[in-house]
XYZ file of C-alpha atoms in Angstrom:
503
model
C 25.174 30.574 -13.387
C 28.016 28.596 -12.209
C 28.481 26.006 -9.070
C 31.808 24.992 -7.964
C 32.583 22.528 -4.661
C 36.262 23.264 -4.210
C 36.981 26.308 -5.293
C 39.573 27.499 -2.238
C 38.965 30.314 -0.642
C 42.965 31.680 -1.142
C 41.866 32.303 -4.844
C 39.806 35.424 -4.070
C 42.322 38.236 -5.077
C 40.695 41.112 -2.637
C 40.489 41.041 1.158
C 36.505 40.692 1.975
C 34.680 40.613 4.429
C 32.551 37.115 4.958
C 29.041 37.724 6.306
C 27.318 34.626 7.313
C 23.647 33.729 7.596
C 21.151 31.127 8.304
C 18.514 31.770 5.458
C 15.190 31.893 6.560
C 12.962 29.543 4.547
C 9.929 31.901 2.847
C 6.460 31.478 4.119
C 5.390 29.529 0.753
C 5.094 26.252 0.943
C 8.049 23.575 -0.583
C 6.918 21.922 -4.148
C 7.239 18.619 -4.366
C 7.174 16.992 -7.690
C 7.495 13.131 -6.464
C 8.176 10.766 -9.371
C 7.497 7.018 -8.935
C 11.138 6.187 -9.448
C 12.224 6.779 -5.888
C 13.169 10.429 -6.260
C 11.711 14.254 -6.333
C 12.339 17.524 -7.359
C 11.826 19.468 -4.280
C 11.636 23.761 -4.850
C 11.474 25.987 -2.128
C 12.234 29.943 -1.462
C 15.337 31.178 0.142
C 15.163 35.257 1.390
C 18.564 36.223 0.232
C 19.927 39.282 2.412
C 23.014 39.796 0.889
C 26.113 42.732 0.935
C 28.248 43.946 -1.144
C 31.119 41.058 -0.950
C 31.416 37.722 -0.270
C 28.634 36.663 1.693
C 28.019 32.959 3.370
C 24.532 31.295 3.421
C 23.565 28.350 4.700
C 20.272 26.800 4.952
C 19.146 23.366 7.183
C 15.650 23.452 5.060
C 16.917 20.351 2.647
C 16.697 16.624 2.883
C 19.257 14.360 4.027
C 19.004 12.726 0.485
C 19.823 15.486 -1.396
C 21.546 15.306 -4.872
C 24.329 17.804 -4.422
C 25.262 18.695 -7.938
C 21.524 19.061 -8.983
C 21.131 22.071 -6.965
C 20.206 25.520 -8.432
C 19.943 28.597 -6.582
C 18.690 31.639 -8.603
C 16.162 34.478 -9.002
C 13.102 33.127 -10.185
C 12.416 36.346 -11.683
C 15.303 36.230 -13.686
C 16.543 39.865 -13.458
C 19.390 39.224 -10.837
C 22.259 36.788 -11.118
C 23.258 34.656 -8.222
C 27.170 34.518 -8.139
C 27.924 31.387 -6.805
C 31.488 30.676 -5.813
C 31.150 27.775 -3.658
C 29.110 24.999 -2.993
C 29.240 22.745 0.317
C 26.702 20.088 1.432
C 27.046 17.963 4.490
C 24.312 15.371 5.415
C 26.691 13.650 8.257
C 23.972 14.115 10.593
C 25.131 13.616 14.373
C 24.818 10.283 15.747
C 26.860 7.814 18.566
C 29.382 6.847 15.660
C 29.938 9.855 13.964
C 31.025 11.150 17.867
C 33.601 8.170 18.423
C 34.861 9.106 15.228
C 35.246 12.773 16.010
C 36.743 11.687 19.621
C 39.573 9.096 17.761
C 42.587 9.563 20.222
C 41.305 11.071 22.557
C 39.771 10.478 26.202
C 36.354 10.789 27.125
C 33.407 10.109 29.918
C 31.381 6.648 29.986
C 28.919 5.910 32.466
C 28.981 2.889 33.513
C 25.871 0.466 35.636
C 26.869 -1.504 38.392
C 25.227 -2.989 41.169
C 26.153 0.110 43.531
C 24.922 2.320 41.236
C 25.675 4.355 38.009
C 29.324 5.470 37.860
C 31.581 7.451 35.659
C 35.017 5.807 33.746
C 37.361 7.461 31.369
C 38.444 5.469 28.591
C 40.763 6.446 25.788
C 39.160 5.729 22.206
C 41.875 4.644 20.173
C 40.029 3.159 17.412
C 36.740 4.431 16.459
C 34.056 2.053 14.587
C 34.753 1.844 11.561
C 31.614 2.040 8.925
C 29.848 -1.600 9.023
C 29.234 -3.882 6.174
C 26.938 -2.632 3.805
C 26.582 0.900 4.336
C 25.133 3.615 1.648
C 25.743 7.144 1.409
C 22.678 9.747 1.285
C 22.235 9.254 -2.486
C 22.080 5.240 -1.539
C 25.675 4.569 -3.014
C 27.458 2.055 -1.286
C 30.518 2.967 0.277
C 31.797 0.044 2.159
C 32.418 -1.307 5.355
C 35.013 -3.124 7.444
C 35.279 -3.840 11.507
C 32.853 -2.072 13.276
C 34.425 -3.251 16.538
C 36.134 0.144 18.620
C 38.997 -0.293 20.185
C 39.241 1.715 23.416
C 41.668 1.557 26.360
C 40.319 1.524 30.175
C 42.733 1.563 32.727
C 45.375 0.622 30.649
C 43.900 -2.044 29.145
C 42.753 -2.139 25.638
C 38.984 -3.871 25.186
C 37.206 -4.354 22.182
C 33.647 -2.504 22.852
C 32.432 0.357 24.946
C 32.597 0.398 28.344
C 29.298 1.725 29.274
C 27.152 4.773 27.633
C 29.883 7.625 25.952
C 29.363 10.896 27.288
C 30.719 13.778 25.009
C 30.990 17.104 25.250
C 28.461 19.798 24.764
C 30.773 21.926 22.889
C 31.518 20.013 19.925
C 32.615 21.816 16.449
C 30.607 20.666 13.758
C 27.921 19.034 15.326
C 25.045 18.617 12.695
C 21.289 18.247 13.961
C 19.877 18.461 10.373
C 21.412 18.469 6.550
C 23.106 21.653 5.614
C 23.541 23.838 2.203
C 26.553 26.376 1.972
C 26.702 28.611 -0.374
C 30.005 31.531 -0.839
C 27.825 34.408 -2.511
C 29.574 37.187 -4.199
C 27.261 40.230 -4.549
C 27.990 43.820 -6.500
C 25.739 45.498 -4.175
C 23.623 45.458 -0.654
C 20.160 43.924 -2.112
C 17.776 41.782 -0.487
C 15.369 39.074 -2.559
C 13.141 35.612 -2.592
C 15.681 33.377 -4.061
C 13.999 30.145 -6.024
C 16.329 26.466 -4.534
C 15.458 23.750 -6.672
C 17.078 20.261 -6.237
C 16.933 16.766 -6.595
C 16.058 14.440 -3.502
C 16.078 10.693 -3.454
C 14.284 9.010 -0.633
C 10.651 9.738 -2.167
C 8.352 7.877 -4.306
C 4.669 6.853 -4.949
C 2.465 4.534 -6.650
C -1.163 4.097 -7.666
C -3.350 1.596 -6.077
C -6.946 0.685 -7.248
C -10.314 -0.458 -5.564
C -12.941 -2.039 -8.272
C -15.873 -3.216 -6.252
C -18.261 -5.461 -8.211
C -21.721 -6.614 -7.897
C -23.468 -10.058 -6.422
C -23.857 -11.646 -10.016
C -22.623 -11.472 -13.345
C -25.219 -11.037 -16.161
C -25.540 -13.504 -19.237
C -22.977 -11.482 -21.374
C -20.381 -11.840 -19.011
C -20.802 -7.708 -17.788
C -20.715 -6.237 -14.404
C -21.392 -2.692 -13.188
C -18.604 -2.043 -10.568
C -17.628 0.927 -8.408
C -13.877 2.168 -9.443
C -11.790 3.648 -6.760
C -8.168 4.868 -7.399
C -5.332 6.334 -4.226
C -1.976 7.571 -4.690
C 0.482 6.270 -1.815
C 3.011 8.511 -1.165
C 6.151 7.574 1.003
C 8.660 9.925 2.251
C 12.355 8.537 3.323
C 14.307 11.857 2.930
C 14.740 12.517 6.471
C 13.108 15.346 6.356
C 9.822 16.791 7.062
C 8.147 19.425 5.272
C 5.033 21.095 7.572
C 3.638 22.517 4.242
C 3.970 20.901 0.616
C 2.169 21.544 -2.750
C 2.632 18.059 -4.090
C 2.564 16.806 -7.511
C 2.852 13.247 -9.227
C 5.143 12.594 -12.273
C 3.356 9.556 -13.971
C 5.410 7.928 -16.651
C 8.975 6.492 -17.151
C 11.316 9.441 -16.624
C 15.240 8.521 -17.633
C 17.002 8.881 -14.263
C 20.722 7.207 -13.439
C 20.111 5.495 -10.452
C 23.159 4.446 -8.683
C 24.227 1.291 -7.918
C 23.458 -0.848 -4.888
C 24.388 -3.844 -3.396
C 22.723 -6.561 -2.622
C 21.270 -6.570 0.810
C 20.774 -2.794 1.122
C 18.692 -1.977 4.439
C 15.060 -1.138 3.964
C 13.548 1.837 5.484
C 10.699 0.670 7.812
C 7.328 2.882 7.389
C 6.181 4.300 10.524
C 2.956 5.969 9.755
C 0.111 5.709 7.946
C -2.498 8.670 6.924
C -5.410 8.230 4.661
C -6.273 11.837 3.356
C -9.865 13.246 2.310
C -10.344 13.424 -1.309
C -12.054 16.906 -1.771
C -10.190 18.839 -3.523
C -10.121 16.849 -6.471
C -6.884 15.786 -7.850
C -6.547 16.556 -11.659
C -4.077 15.860 -13.724
C -2.642 17.149 -17.706
C -0.353 16.053 -20.303
C 3.498 17.170 -19.520
C 5.921 16.660 -22.175
C 5.537 12.943 -22.662
C 4.399 12.261 -19.358
C 1.413 12.636 -16.781
C 1.584 15.057 -14.240
C -0.966 14.696 -11.228
C -1.756 17.935 -8.686
C -3.357 16.945 -5.456
C -4.347 20.444 -5.221
C -3.928 21.066 -1.785
C -1.068 21.982 0.775
C -0.131 18.653 2.903
C 1.868 17.882 5.960
C 4.206 15.034 5.028
C 6.236 13.731 7.901
C 9.549 11.560 7.465
C 9.023 8.193 7.232
C 5.284 8.816 6.814
C 2.750 6.920 4.285
C 0.247 9.418 2.883
C -2.811 8.182 0.883
C -4.632 10.455 -1.110
C -7.758 9.331 -3.394
C -7.609 10.856 -6.789
C -10.161 8.416 -8.935
C -13.720 7.685 -8.217
C -15.946 6.270 -10.609
C -19.190 4.272 -10.503
C -21.220 2.096 -13.280
C -17.808 0.799 -14.723
C -18.589 -1.740 -16.838
C -16.062 -4.722 -16.807
C -16.195 -7.925 -18.786
C -15.406 -10.819 -17.429
C -13.218 -13.596 -20.132
C -12.442 -17.224 -19.817
C -9.111 -18.118 -21.107
C -7.649 -21.726 -21.569
C -3.714 -21.531 -23.202
C -3.366 -25.478 -22.741
C 0.452 -24.859 -23.949
C 1.035 -21.750 -22.383
C 4.948 -22.600 -21.637
C 5.603 -23.302 -25.274
C 8.029 -20.843 -26.600
C 8.592 -20.508 -30.651
C 11.486 -22.820 -31.984
C 12.838 -23.607 -35.513
C 14.818 -26.100 -36.815
C 17.704 -25.237 -39.016
C 15.470 -26.354 -42.366
C 12.757 -23.882 -40.364
C 10.559 -26.718 -39.294
C 9.969 -28.543 -35.641
C 9.478 -32.282 -36.435
C 9.336 -33.264 -32.381
C 6.142 -35.193 -31.954
C 5.897 -33.780 -28.397
C 6.813 -30.096 -29.121
C 3.819 -28.094 -27.223
C 2.537 -30.679 -25.552
C 1.412 -30.429 -21.790
C -1.325 -32.832 -20.986
C -1.257 -31.847 -16.934
C -2.524 -28.044 -17.627
C -6.500 -27.949 -16.583
C -6.913 -24.117 -15.507
C -8.632 -21.691 -16.794
C -7.752 -17.824 -16.404
C -10.298 -15.524 -15.085
C -9.424 -12.062 -17.152
C -11.372 -9.169 -16.132
C -11.403 -6.610 -19.110
C -12.233 -2.945 -18.481
C -12.320 -0.073 -21.398
C -10.465 3.170 -19.744
C -12.675 5.579 -21.826
C -15.505 8.456 -21.015
C -18.568 6.242 -21.956
C -17.238 3.370 -18.953
C -16.777 6.084 -16.680
C -13.166 6.750 -16.949
C -11.222 7.911 -19.838
C -8.278 9.848 -17.718
C -4.957 7.965 -18.053
C -4.318 5.660 -15.195
C -0.956 5.216 -13.256
C 0.722 1.880 -12.905
C -0.076 -0.153 -9.887
C -1.604 -2.685 -8.593
C -5.559 -3.263 -9.054
C -7.570 -5.553 -5.905
C -10.850 -6.745 -7.384
C -13.669 -7.367 -4.429
C -16.962 -9.172 -5.152
C -20.159 -8.047 -3.022
C -21.746 -11.642 -1.015
C -25.467 -12.405 -1.313
C -24.897 -10.550 2.419
C -23.956 -7.427 0.996
C -20.508 -8.085 1.935
C -17.029 -7.604 0.308
C -14.743 -10.149 -0.446
C -11.502 -10.031 -1.847
C -11.356 -12.204 -5.244
C -7.565 -11.102 -6.957
C -5.436 -8.642 -8.125
C -3.276 -7.916 -10.997
C -0.654 -4.998 -11.926
C -1.268 -2.683 -14.802
C 1.218 -0.150 -16.602
C 0.582 3.167 -17.190
C -2.483 3.088 -18.939
C -3.813 5.976 -21.814
C -7.248 6.652 -22.037
C -8.791 4.003 -24.637
C -6.763 1.361 -23.988
C -8.254 -1.492 -22.288
C -7.150 -3.243 -18.997
C -6.862 -6.816 -19.473
C -6.570 -8.459 -15.219
C -5.793 -11.656 -15.105
C -7.083 -12.445 -11.289
C -7.047 -16.053 -10.781
C -8.124 -19.546 -12.508
C -12.003 -20.496 -12.230
C -12.871 -23.477 -9.671
C -15.678 -25.106 -11.770
C -14.699 -24.443 -15.419
C -11.255 -26.300 -16.616
C -9.914 -27.296 -19.844
C -7.920 -30.355 -21.345
C -6.026 -30.624 -24.566
C -4.416 -33.980 -26.267
C -2.826 -34.193 -29.278
C -4.931 -36.887 -31.897
C -3.121 -37.357 -34.748
C 0.789 -36.139 -35.926
C 2.484 -37.285 -39.559
C 5.347 -35.693 -41.605
C 6.243 -36.043 -44.876
C 9.607 -35.422 -45.560
C 9.525 -35.474 -49.266
C 6.612 -33.501 -49.400
C 7.767 -31.044 -46.743
C 4.427 -31.117 -44.900
C 3.887 -31.895 -40.816
C 0.467 -32.421 -40.463
C -0.711 -32.169 -36.426
C -4.256 -32.683 -34.961
C -5.204 -31.671 -31.273
C -8.804 -32.089 -29.533
C -9.294 -29.380 -26.590
C -12.137 -30.316 -24.096
C -13.693 -27.856 -21.947
C -16.038 -28.676 -18.745
C -18.155 -25.994 -17.145
C -20.024 -27.085 -13.831
C -21.202 -23.421 -12.874
C -25.138 -23.144 -13.235
C -24.850 -20.758 -16.090
C -22.855 -20.983 -19.595
C -19.700 -19.529 -20.359
C -17.521 -18.480 -23.253
C -13.670 -20.353 -22.964
C -11.605 -18.404 -25.392
C -9.186 -21.005 -26.097
C -5.547 -19.796 -26.929
C -3.592 -21.980 -29.705
C 0.135 -21.267 -30.549
C 1.382 -22.860 -34.021
C 5.194 -22.442 -33.249
C 6.161 -25.248 -34.728
C 7.107 -23.601 -37.881
C 6.783 -19.694 -39.499
C 4.389 -21.453 -42.894
C 0.755 -22.950 -41.387
C -2.519 -23.253 -42.600
C -5.607 -24.672 -40.173
C -6.950 -27.277 -42.611
C -9.848 -28.508 -40.654
C -11.663 -26.952 -37.844
C -14.833 -27.845 -35.616
C -15.302 -23.531 -34.729
C -14.298 -20.214 -36.340
C -10.960 -18.391 -34.911
C -9.580 -15.486 -34.985
C -5.634 -14.654 -35.633
C -3.777 -13.117 -32.775
C -0.366 -12.899 -34.512
C 1.343 -15.008 -37.007
C 1.346 -17.703 -34.739
C -1.308 -17.595 -32.282
C -4.986 -18.265 -32.960
C -8.240 -17.924 -30.537
C -11.141 -20.193 -30.299
C -14.429 -18.673 -28.805
C -15.941 -21.910 -27.632
C -19.338 -21.892 -25.918
C -20.063 -24.380 -22.848
C -23.179 -25.089 -21.557
C -23.988 -25.014 -17.681
C -23.425 -28.434 -16.084
C -21.798 -29.636 -19.097
C -18.646 -29.666 -21.532
C -17.650 -29.301 -25.089
C -14.988 -30.028 -27.390
C -12.989 -28.351 -29.868
C -11.217 -29.770 -32.703
C -8.485 -28.982 -35.770
C -5.831 -29.453 -37.835
C -2.844 -27.534 -38.882
C -0.730 -28.497 -42.002
C 3.105 -26.575 -41.283
C 4.731 -26.498 -45.150
C 8.300 -25.798 -45.500
């Protein structure tokens, strides 16, 4: 099948009757696959009642953010070719500026309010208001701007504003109340069948949000049993309402060329919020290299609406709390021409005392999860002694497959602090060695002991060796080590270590 947007009618070699018809939409609900990249694929059905010859088919069952070159019109059974000679799409929904431009150079009535009441005056539209600055088309493409001021002649004088409310003739040609697709279809015979219409449209988006509720207290191992609830939030800013829609959600990073949008692009305001019951359950399956979530129900999706659907509800999910002290978190690898950084003050940040709280959740069936988790925001709540939930932090996650571990940085501990200082520094130029020693002190004012994972970055050079240490460590990577340090309740603990760099 071939689409052409500008085939001239004069190119047709024989006279053909043009049968115009607004095709009704099938009773089947529209199928929407929404991607979390601000677009969707819409699929619906049109009843095609074709005559032999040239038919003009029109439908308004499309969005105002449709990508015209993505349109596919076909026989879903694949037994009938659909010969499309020409396709036209118009998203120019009528508004005041559009009508003023249409009547440029003409005289219309304006309704004016005066102390004596409402009157009507005539004015000639010498210049219609042009597009204001920062205007965008249906696909989000910047289309320029200019002066938005009109120029109107009233009683032989020109003015740069409308004299009142413009009153337009009711019989205005080309008046569009809905976005419209028109095709010229050549048919060899008279036939009637349902055609599938599919297209990509902007104006849709979805995101995942998760709420994790942990109990009042943590056990001695740092483990907690939490309730884990996942929601999908769907946005429809496509300019079209869908009374019946079967919705699927695609999770993953699908390659999609986005139109360039200049800074200052206006955001559409959401005007509705609709929470939907969880049943029937949302299901997911692997699809190509992505994951597809099916709501398994027909929903109403209004324009400008935000709709939420619960897709995950798990109990007794183990959340493990970690404390992490990274006293030189801002240090970046830096090597001089001879492969070693000899600056004594490199990596010294005496002002960093914060101990981060990192919550770990294993996404496994044994932990009552074990489903691919779309990227989104996770909020953590803790129940107080009186049962009330209090917000205790949030973080974002990337698309997370099963068996991966979520690591959520949810804040800094109030009662657990750290300090770090350099205790020795020596460079042996002839021996090509650099020795450095540190002391890390941890304090814990909580009523129970804690384990703090101390992170140290060995960024001075590529070759290093821990020569002395007061606690065991593990290597996280070629330049990072981790010391798990037990800190008693209402007490402190000290870690010391020395490192030798060679070059």
